CSV table of C-alpha atoms and ligand atoms in Angstrom, one decimal:
chain,number,residue,atom,x,y,z
U,1,MET,CA,93.8,169.6,86.7
U,2,SER,CA,92.8,167.2,84.0
U,3,ASN,CA,91.0,164.0,84.1
U,4,GLU,CA,93.1,162.8,81.2
U,5,LEU,CA,96.3,163.3,83.3
U,6,ALA,CA,94.7,161.5,86.2
U,7,SER,CA,93.9,158.5,84.0
U,8,ARG,CA,97.5,158.6,82.7
U,9,ALA,CA,98.7,158.7,86.3
U,10,GLN,CA,96.7,155.6,87.1
U,11,ALA,CA,98.0,153.9,84.0
U,12,ILE,CA,101.6,154.5,85.1
U,13,LEU,CA,100.9,153.0,88.5
U,14,ARG,CA,99.4,150.0,86.7
U,15,ALA,CA,102.3,149.6,84.3
U,16,ASN,CA,104.8,149.8,87.2
U,17,ASP,CA,102.9,147.4,89.4
U,18,ARG,CA,104.9,144.2,89.8
U,19,GLY,CA,102.2,142.5,91.9
U,20,GLY,CA,102.0,143.8,95.5
U,21,TYR,CA,104.7,146.4,95.0
U,22,THR,CA,105.4,149.1,92.5
U,23,ILE,CA,108.8,149.8,90.9
U,24,PRO,CA,109.6,153.5,90.6
U,25,THR,CA,109.8,153.5,86.8
U,26,SER,CA,109.6,150.8,84.1
U,27,SER,CA,112.4,152.5,82.2
U,28,GLY,CA,115.0,150.0,83.8
U,29,LEU,CA,116.5,152.7,86.1
U,30,TYR,CA,115.1,151.3,89.3
U,31,PRO,CA,113.9,147.6,88.9
U,32,ALA,CA,113.0,146.9,92.5
U,33,GLN,CA,110.9,148.2,95.5
U,34,TRP,CA,112.2,151.4,97.0
U,35,ASN,CA,111.2,152.1,100.6
U,36,TRP,CA,110.0,155.8,100.5
U,37,ASP,CA,108.9,155.5,96.9
U,38,SER,CA,106.6,152.7,97.8
U,39,CYS,CA,105.1,154.4,100.8
U,40,LEU,CA,104.4,157.6,98.9
U,41,VAL,CA,103.0,155.7,96.0
U,42,ALA,CA,100.5,154.2,98.4
U,43,LEU,CA,99.1,157.8,98.8
U,44,GLY,CA,98.3,157.7,95.1
U,45,PHE,CA,96.7,154.3,95.2
U,46,ALA,CA,94.6,155.5,98.2
U,47,GLN,CA,92.8,157.8,95.8
U,48,TYR,CA,91.1,154.9,94.0
U,49,ASP,CA,92.1,151.5,95.4
U,50,MET,CA,92.6,151.4,99.2
U,51,PRO,CA,93.4,147.7,99.5
U,52,ARG,CA,96.2,148.1,96.9
U,53,ALA,CA,97.5,151.1,98.9
U,54,TRP,CA,97.7,149.0,102.1
U,55,GLN,CA,99.3,146.1,100.2
U,56,GLU,CA,102.1,148.4,99.0
U,57,VAL,CA,103.2,149.2,102.5
U,58,GLU,CA,102.6,145.6,103.7
U,59,THR,CA,104.9,144.2,101.0
U,60,LEU,CA,107.6,146.7,102.0
U,61,PHE,CA,107.3,145.5,105.6
U,62,SER,CA,107.6,141.9,104.5
U,63,GLY,CA,111.3,142.8,103.9
U,64,GLN,CA,111.8,144.4,107.4
U,65,TRP,CA,115.0,143.1,109.1
U,66,LYS,CA,114.7,141.3,112.4
U,67,SER,CA,116.6,144.3,113.9
U,68,GLY,CA,113.6,146.5,112.9
U,69,MET,CA,115.3,148.2,110.0
U,70,VAL,CA,113.3,148.6,106.9
U,71,PRO,CA,115.8,148.5,104.0
U,72,SER,CA,115.9,151.2,101.3
U,73,ILE,CA,115.5,148.6,98.6
U,74,LEU,CA,113.9,145.2,98.4
U,75,PHE,CA,115.0,143.1,95.4
U,76,HIS,CA,112.0,140.9,94.7
U,77,GLY,CA,112.9,139.9,91.2
U,78,ASP,CA,115.3,140.4,88.3
U,79,ASP,CA,117.6,143.3,89.4
U,80,SER,CA,120.2,142.8,86.6
U,81,THR,CA,119.6,146.4,85.2
U,82,TYR,CA,120.5,148.0,88.5
U,83,PHE,CA,123.9,148.7,90.1
U,84,PRO,CA,124.5,148.0,93.0
U,85,ASN,CA,122.0,145.1,93.0
U,86,SER,CA,121.4,142.2,95.4
U,87,LYS,CA,124.7,140.5,94.4
U,88,ILE,CA,126.6,143.5,95.6
U,89,TRP,CA,124.7,144.1,98.8
U,90,GLN,CA,124.6,140.4,99.8
U,91,CYS,CA,122.0,140.9,102.6
U,92,GLY,CA,118.3,140.8,103.5
U,93,ASP,CA,116.3,138.8,106.0
U,94,ALA,CA,113.1,137.5,104.3
U,95,VAL,CA,113.8,139.3,101.0
U,96,PRO,CA,117.2,140.2,99.4
U,97,SER,CA,117.7,143.9,100.1
U,98,SER,CA,120.0,146.8,100.5
U,99,GLY,CA,121.7,147.1,103.9
U,100,ILE,CA,120.7,150.7,104.6
U,101,THR,CA,117.4,152.4,105.2
U,102,GLN,CA,115.5,155.5,103.8
U,103,PRO,CA,113.4,158.3,105.2
U,104,ALA,CA,110.8,157.1,107.7
U,105,VAL,CA,107.6,158.0,105.9
U,106,ALA,CA,105.7,154.8,106.6
U,107,ALA,CA,103.9,155.7,109.8
U,108,THR,CA,102.6,158.9,108.3
U,109,VAL,CA,101.3,157.1,105.2
U,110,VAL,CA,99.7,154.4,107.4
U,111,ARG,CA,97.9,157.0,109.4
U,112,TYR,CA,96.6,158.5,106.2
U,113,LEU,CA,95.3,155.1,105.0
U,114,PHE,CA,93.9,154.2,108.4
U,115,GLU,CA,91.9,157.4,108.6
U,116,ARG,CA,90.3,156.8,105.2
U,117,SER,CA,89.6,153.1,105.5
U,118,GLU,CA,86.4,151.5,106.6
U,119,PRO,CA,87.0,151.3,110.4
U,120,SER,CA,87.1,147.5,110.8
U,121,GLU,CA,89.3,147.1,107.8
U,122,GLY,CA,91.6,149.9,109.0
U,123,LYS,CA,91.9,148.4,112.4
U,124,HIS,CA,92.6,144.9,111.1
U,125,ARG,CA,95.5,146.2,108.8
U,126,LEU,CA,96.8,148.5,111.5
U,127,THR,CA,96.9,145.8,114.2
U,128,ARG,CA,99.4,143.9,112.0
U,129,LEU,CA,101.5,146.9,110.9
U,130,ALA,CA,101.7,148.9,114.2
U,131,PRO,CA,104.3,146.6,115.9
U,132,LYS,CA,106.4,146.7,112.8
U,133,LEU,CA,106.3,150.4,112.6
U,134,LEU,CA,107.2,150.6,116.3
U,135,ALA,CA,110.1,148.2,115.8
U,136,SER,CA,111.4,150.4,112.9
U,137,HIS,CA,111.2,153.6,115.0
U,138,ARG,CA,113.0,151.8,117.9
U,139,TRP,CA,115.7,150.7,115.5
U,140,PHE,CA,116.3,154.3,114.3
U,141,TYR,CA,117.0,155.5,117.8
U,142,SER,CA,119.0,152.4,119.0
U,143,ALA,CA,121.1,151.9,115.9
U,144,ARG,CA,121.5,155.5,114.8
U,145,ASP,CA,121.5,157.5,118.0
U,146,PRO,CA,123.1,155.2,120.5
U,147,ASP,CA,124.3,158.2,122.5
U,148,GLY,CA,120.8,159.4,123.0
U,149,THR,CA,121.2,162.8,121.5
U,150,GLY,CA,117.6,162.9,120.1
U,151,LEU,CA,118.9,163.1,116.5
U,152,VAL,CA,119.5,160.0,114.4
U,153,SER,CA,122.4,159.9,111.9
U,154,ILE,CA,122.5,158.5,108.4
U,155,ILE,CA,125.5,156.5,107.2
U,156,HIS,CA,125.1,156.9,103.5
U,157,PRO,CA,123.7,159.8,101.3
U,158,TRP,CA,121.3,157.2,99.8
U,159,GLU,CA,119.6,156.9,103.2
U,160,SER,CA,118.4,160.5,102.9
U,161,GLY,CA,116.8,159.8,99.6
U,162,MET,CA,118.4,163.1,98.5
U,163,ASP,CA,121.5,161.3,97.2
U,164,ASN,CA,123.7,164.1,95.8
U,165,SER,CA,122.5,167.1,97.9
U,166,PRO,CA,125.3,169.6,98.5
U,167,ILE,CA,124.6,168.9,102.2
U,168,TRP,CA,126.8,165.7,102.0
U,169,ASP,CA,129.7,167.2,99.9
U,170,GLU,CA,132.2,167.7,102.7
U,171,ALA,CA,131.4,164.5,104.5
U,172,LEU,CA,131.5,162.5,101.2
U,173,ALA,CA,134.8,164.0,100.3
U,174,ASP,CA,136.2,162.5,103.5
U,175,VAL,CA,135.2,159.0,102.3
U,176,PRO,CA,137.9,157.1,100.5
U,177,PRO,CA,136.9,156.8,96.8
U,178,GLY,CA,137.9,153.1,96.4
U,179,PRO,CA,138.2,151.7,92.9
U,180,SER,CA,136.4,153.5,90.1
U,181,VAL,CA,133.0,152.0,89.4
U,182,ALA,CA,132.4,154.0,86.2
U,183,HIS,CA,132.3,150.9,84.1
U,184,LEU,CA,129.7,149.2,86.4
U,185,ARG,CA,127.2,152.1,86.6
U,186,LYS,CA,123.9,151.3,84.9
U,187,ASP,CA,121.9,154.5,85.8
U,188,THR,CA,123.6,156.5,83.1
U,189,SER,CA,122.3,154.1,80.4
U,190,PHE,CA,118.7,155.2,81.4
U,191,ALA,CA,119.2,158.9,82.3
U,192,GLN,CA,121.5,161.6,81.0
U,193,THR,CA,124.9,161.6,82.8
U,194,SER,CA,124.5,165.4,83.3
U,195,VAL,CA,121.4,164.9,85.5
U,196,ARG,CA,122.8,162.1,87.7
U,197,PRO,CA,125.4,162.1,90.5
U,198,THR,CA,129.0,162.4,89.3
U,199,GLY,CA,131.7,159.7,89.0
U,200,PRO,CA,133.6,160.6,92.2
U,201,GLU,CA,130.3,160.6,94.1
U,202,TYR,CA,129.4,157.1,92.8
U,203,ASP,CA,132.8,155.7,93.6
U,204,ARG,CA,132.3,156.8,97.2
U,205,TYR,CA,128.7,155.6,97.4
U,206,ILE,CA,129.9,152.1,96.5
U,207,ASN,CA,132.9,152.2,98.7
U,208,LEU,CA,130.5,152.9,101.6
U,209,VAL,CA,128.4,149.9,100.6
U,210,VAL,CA,131.5,147.7,100.6
U,211,SER,CA,132.6,148.9,104.0
U,212,TYR,CA,129.2,148.2,105.5
U,213,ARG,CA,129.0,144.8,103.9
U,214,GLU,CA,132.4,144.0,105.4
U,215,ALA,CA,131.1,145.1,108.8
U,216,GLY,CA,128.4,142.5,108.4
U,217,TYR,CA,125.9,145.4,108.6
U,218,ASP,CA,126.4,145.3,112.3
U,219,PRO,CA,124.9,148.6,113.7
U,220,ALA,CA,127.4,148.9,116.6
U,221,LEU,CA,130.4,148.3,114.3
U,222,ILE,CA,129.1,150.7,111.8
U,223,TRP,CA,128.5,153.4,114.4
U,224,GLN,CA,132.1,153.1,115.5
U,225,ALA,CA,133.6,153.0,112.0
U,226,ALA,CA,131.2,154.5,109.5
U,227,PRO,CA,133.2,156.8,107.2
U,228,LEU,CA,130.1,159.0,106.9
U,229,LEU,CA,127.7,159.9,109.8
U,230,ILE,CA,125.4,162.8,109.4
U,231,ALA,CA,122.6,164.0,111.6
U,232,ASP,CA,120.5,165.5,108.8
U,233,ILE,CA,117.7,167.9,109.5
U,234,GLY,CA,115.5,166.7,106.7
U,235,PHE,CA,115.8,163.0,107.7
U,236,ASN,CA,115.1,163.8,111.4
U,237,ALA,CA,112.2,166.1,110.5
U,238,ILE,CA,110.6,163.3,108.5
U,239,LEU,CA,111.2,160.8,111.4
U,240,GLN,CA,109.7,163.3,113.9
U,241,ARG,CA,106.6,163.7,111.8
U,242,ALA,CA,106.3,159.9,111.6
U,243,ASN,CA,106.8,159.7,115.4
U,244,HIS,CA,103.8,162.0,115.8
U,245,ASP,CA,101.7,159.9,113.4
U,246,LEU,CA,102.8,156.6,115.1
U,247,LEU,CA,101.9,158.0,118.5
U,248,HIS,CA,98.4,158.9,117.2
U,249,LEU,CA,98.0,155.3,115.7
U,250,LEU,CA,99.1,153.7,119.0
U,251,ARG,CA,96.7,155.8,121.0
U,252,CYS,CA,93.9,154.7,118.6
U,253,MET,CA,94.8,151.1,119.4
U,254,ASP,CA,94.9,151.9,123.2
U,255,ASP,CA,98.5,150.7,123.3
U,256,HIS,CA,99.5,153.2,126.1
U,257,GLU,CA,102.8,151.6,126.9
U,258,ALA,CA,104.1,151.9,123.3
U,259,ALA,CA,102.6,155.4,123.1
U,260,ASP,CA,104.6,156.4,126.1
U,261,GLU,CA,107.7,155.1,124.5
U,262,VAL,CA,107.1,157.1,121.3
U,263,THR,CA,106.4,160.2,123.4
U,264,VAL,CA,109.9,159.9,124.8
U,265,MET,CA,111.3,159.8,121.3
U,266,ILE,CA,109.3,162.8,120.3
U,267,SER,CA,110.4,164.9,123.3
U,268,ALA,CA,114.1,164.0,122.7
U,269,THR,CA,113.9,164.9,119.0
U,270,ALA,CA,111.9,168.1,119.4
U,271,ALA,CA,114.5,169.4,121.9
U,272,ALA,CA,117.4,168.3,119.7
U,273,LEU,CA,115.9,169.9,116.6
U,274,GLU,CA,115.6,173.2,118.3
U,275,THR,CA,119.3,173.2,119.2
U,276,ARG,CA,120.0,173.0,115.4
U,277,TRP,CA,118.5,176.4,114.6
U,278,SER,CA,121.2,178.9,113.6
U,279,GLU,CA,120.0,182.5,114.1
U,280,ALA,CA,122.9,183.8,112.1
U,281,ASP,CA,122.1,181.6,109.1
U,282,GLY,CA,118.3,181.6,109.5
U,283,ILE,CA,118.1,177.8,109.0
U,284,TYR,CA,118.3,174.6,110.8
U,285,CYS,CA,121.7,173.1,110.3
U,286,SER,CA,122.5,169.4,109.8
U,287,ARG,CA,125.6,168.1,111.6
U,288,ASN,CA,128.5,166.1,110.4
U,289,THR,CA,128.5,163.7,113.4
U,290,ARG,CA,131.7,162.0,112.3
U,291,ARG,CA,133.7,165.3,112.2
U,292,GLY,CA,131.7,167.1,114.9
U,293,ARG,CA,131.0,170.1,112.6
U,294,ASP,CA,127.8,171.9,111.6
U,295,ILE,CA,126.7,171.8,107.9
U,296,VAL,CA,125.5,175.3,107.1
U,297,LYS,CA,124.0,174.7,103.7
U,298,PRO,CA,120.4,175.5,102.8
U,299,GLY,CA,119.1,172.2,101.3
U,300,ILE,CA,115.4,171.6,101.1
U,301,GLY,CA,115.6,169.2,104.1
U,302,CYS,CA,116.4,172.3,106.2
U,303,LEU,CA,112.8,173.5,105.5
U,304,LEU,CA,111.2,170.2,106.5
U,305,PRO,CA,110.8,171.1,110.2
U,306,VAL,CA,107.5,172.7,109.1
U,307,TYR,CA,106.3,169.2,108.3
U,308,ALA,CA,107.7,167.7,111.5
U,309,ASP,CA,105.3,168.6,114.2
U,310,GLY,CA,102.0,170.3,113.4
U,311,GLY,CA,103.0,173.7,114.4
U,312,THR,CA,104.8,173.7,117.8
U,313,LEU,CA,108.3,174.6,116.6
U,314,ALA,CA,109.1,178.3,117.0
U,315,ARG,CA,110.6,178.9,113.6
U,316,HIS,CA,107.8,178.3,111.1
U,317,ARG,CA,107.5,181.9,110.1
U,318,ALA,CA,111.1,182.2,109.3
U,319,LEU,CA,111.1,179.0,107.3
U,320,GLY,CA,108.0,180.2,105.4
U,321,ALA,CA,109.7,183.5,104.5
U,322,ARG,CA,112.9,181.6,103.3
U,323,LEU,CA,110.8,179.3,101.2
U,324,GLU,CA,108.9,182.2,99.6
U,325,ASP,CA,112.3,183.8,98.8
U,326,TRP,CA,113.3,180.5,97.0
U,327,LEU,CA,110.1,180.5,95.1
U,328,ASN,CA,110.6,184.0,93.9
U,329,LYS,CA,113.9,183.0,92.3
U,330,VAL,CA,112.5,180.1,90.1
U,331,THR,CA,109.6,179.5,87.8
U,332,TYR,CA,108.4,176.4,89.5
U,333,GLY,CA,108.9,175.5,93.1
U,334,VAL,CA,110.3,174.0,95.2
U,335,PRO,CA,113.9,173.7,94.2
U,336,SER,CA,115.8,171.1,96.2
U,337,PHE,CA,118.6,173.5,97.0
U,338,GLU,CA,118.7,177.3,97.6
U,339,PRO,CA,118.8,179.0,94.2
U,340,GLY,CA,121.6,181.4,93.7
U,341,ARG,CA,124.1,179.4,95.8
U,342,PRO,CA,127.3,178.2,94.0
U,343,GLU,CA,126.2,174.6,94.5
U,344,PHE,CA,122.8,175.1,92.9
U,345,GLU,CA,122.4,173.1,89.7
U,346,PRO,CA,118.8,173.2,88.4
U,347,ARG,CA,119.1,169.9,86.4
U,348,ARG,CA,121.2,167.7,88.6
U,349,TYR,CA,119.1,165.4,90.7
U,350,TRP,CA,119.0,166.7,94.3
U,351,ARG,CA,121.2,169.8,93.7
U,352,GLY,CA,118.3,172.0,92.5
U,353,PRO,CA,115.5,170.1,90.7
U,354,VAL,CA,111.9,170.0,92.0
U,355,TRP,CA,110.7,166.7,93.5
U,356,LEU,CA,106.9,166.5,94.0
U,357,VAL,CA,107.2,164.2,97.0
U,358,VAL,CA,109.0,166.9,99.0
U,359,ASN,CA,106.6,169.5,97.7
U,360,TRP,CA,103.8,167.4,99.3
U,361,MET,CA,105.6,167.4,102.7
U,362,LEU,CA,106.0,171.2,102.6
U,363,ILE,CA,102.4,171.6,101.5
U,364,ASP,CA,101.2,169.4,104.3
U,365,GLY,CA,103.4,171.2,106.9
U,366,LEU,CA,102.4,174.7,105.7
U,367,ARG,CA,98.7,173.8,105.8
U,368,GLN,CA,99.0,172.5,109.3
U,369,ASN,CA,100.7,175.7,110.3
U,370,GLY,CA,98.1,177.9,108.7
U,371,ALA,CA,100.2,179.1,105.8
U,372,THR,CA,97.6,178.1,103.3
U,373,ARG,CA,98.4,180.6,100.6
U,374,LEU,CA,102.0,179.4,100.3
U,375,ALA,CA,100.9,175.8,100.5
U,376,GLU,CA,98.5,176.4,97.6
U,377,ARG,CA,101.2,178.1,95.5
U,378,ILE,CA,103.4,175.0,95.8
U,379,ARG,CA,100.5,172.7,95.1
U,380,ARG,CA,99.6,174.7,91.9
U,381,ASP,CA,103.3,174.6,90.8
U,382,SER,CA,103.4,170.8,91.3
U,383,LEU,CA,100.3,170.2,89.2
U,384,ALA,CA,101.5,172.7,86.6
U,385,LEU,CA,104.8,170.8,86.2
U,386,VAL,CA,103.0,167.6,85.3
U,387,ASP,CA,100.6,169.5,83.0
U,388,LEU,CA,103.6,171.0,81.2
U,389,SER,CA,106.1,168.1,81.1
U,390,GLY,CA,104.4,164.8,82.2
U,391,PHE,CA,105.4,162.4,84.9
U,392,GLY,CA,109.2,162.8,85.1
U,393,GLU,CA,111.3,161.8,88.1
U,394,TYR,CA,112.1,165.4,88.9
U,395,PHE,CA,111.9,168.8,87.2
U,396,ASP,CA,114.1,171.7,86.3
U,397,PRO,CA,112.8,174.6,88.5
U,398,LEU,CA,113.7,177.2,85.9
U,399,THR,CA,112.2,175.7,82.7
U,400,GLY,CA,109.8,173.0,84.1
U,401,GLU,CA,111.5,170.3,81.9
U,402,ALA,CA,111.0,166.7,83.2
U,403,LEU,CA,114.4,165.0,84.0
U,404,GLY,CA,115.7,161.6,85.1
U,405,GLY,CA,113.4,158.5,84.8
U,406,THR,CA,110.2,158.7,82.8
U,407,GLU,CA,106.6,157.7,83.7
U,408,PHE,CA,107.6,157.8,87.3
U,409,SER,CA,105.4,156.2,89.9
U,410,TRP,CA,105.8,158.7,92.8
U,411,THR,CA,105.2,161.6,90.5
U,412,ALA,CA,102.0,159.9,89.2
U,413,ALA,CA,101.0,159.2,92.8
U,414,MET,CA,101.6,162.7,93.9
U,415,TYR,CA,99.6,164.1,91.0
U,416,LEU,CA,96.6,162.0,92.1
U,417,PHE,CA,97.1,162.9,95.7
U,418,LEU,CA,97.8,166.6,95.3
U,419,ARG,CA,94.8,167.1,93.1
U,420,SER,CA,92.6,165.6,95.8
U,421,LEU,CA,93.7,168.3,98.4
C,501,DGY,C1,119.9,155.2,93.2
C,501,DGY,O1,120.4,154.2,92.8
C,501,DGY,O2,120.0,156.3,92.5
C,501,DGY,C2,119.2,155.3,94.4
C,501,DGY,O3,118.8,156.5,94.8
C,501,DGY,C3,119.9,154.6,95.6
C,501,DGY,O4,118.9,154.2,96.5
């Protein structure tokens, strides 16, 4: 762990700071505020500038929709190097935005900031944010689980943040490709084509955007007609963890009524998650809600129930053993898809590379569950990757090479955060 790398990490966050929010990288690839990037970047700021950490989350919530949804992207400024930008999405309440969301990490991050802030400052900030967090959790359940199953569904692979995970392959193949967008893509001017999603995937990503835009982003219409609906284990595990953290925050504020409401969400999701365990496959399985079929593929999201709940789920030992097996097949953990499977691609985005933000979730969950040795192994691997290759967007688990965007904000933030644990 070097002080020089920590200074570089802070310099990256400074360089990517656009005044109140941080873009993921200055390379041009992502010229806007991304939802879970921003929240996780706040964990890095929290190591040396707590007011700036709060501000990052507050700016994100300035773009919350009246419905309660927090968009995946807020386009605060010039977004001309990005496709699809605000001209394509054509939506947003207070701020031009995308029309979909991203993993619900905000309440977990706010809890972290609250617990490390001077009490009156923390209370002041929390009083303003808590109703917004509650509105966003209510939105998840009303818009994305209208039948009350306890599991919310995503409507676009981008909502998972794990854009091209093999988990979505079958459901995405069901989506009509629409016209080719190869000539409109901008991401491949900033990162190698071979480490980004493929052309057929991109055509479908954009066709989904167009169909939701045509539905006026109306949740009821989308629920009826969305070409892709997936109750993803990783997404629900992250939401469940945030439910627990939101419950804790509401109790700290003596808001018992809201706390009771969140307790109901937690019970429903805990019960539903347990039904997704497949003894035969030794993993939690996501579900293709649209087709009514299980998705039996071991993506990294399937391991995230260890992060969900502070140790009450029954399967933590089995997940820990599975994780250890993955680690033994690579040089640096944790790969984003099970190594050795035909879909595993060590260099292509979410089909194999290591992402430090997910490493943090696993480290945190494993520590809560007493698996400290395994947690420490992942923490050491995470820091070693930065030491070896710098602050890439993601890393090849076999060679440690940095891939995707460069001087990446959330990698810098995770470096600062993980070295503090
Ligand atoms: C992208 O453009 O690659 C993003 O992940 C979409 O949010």
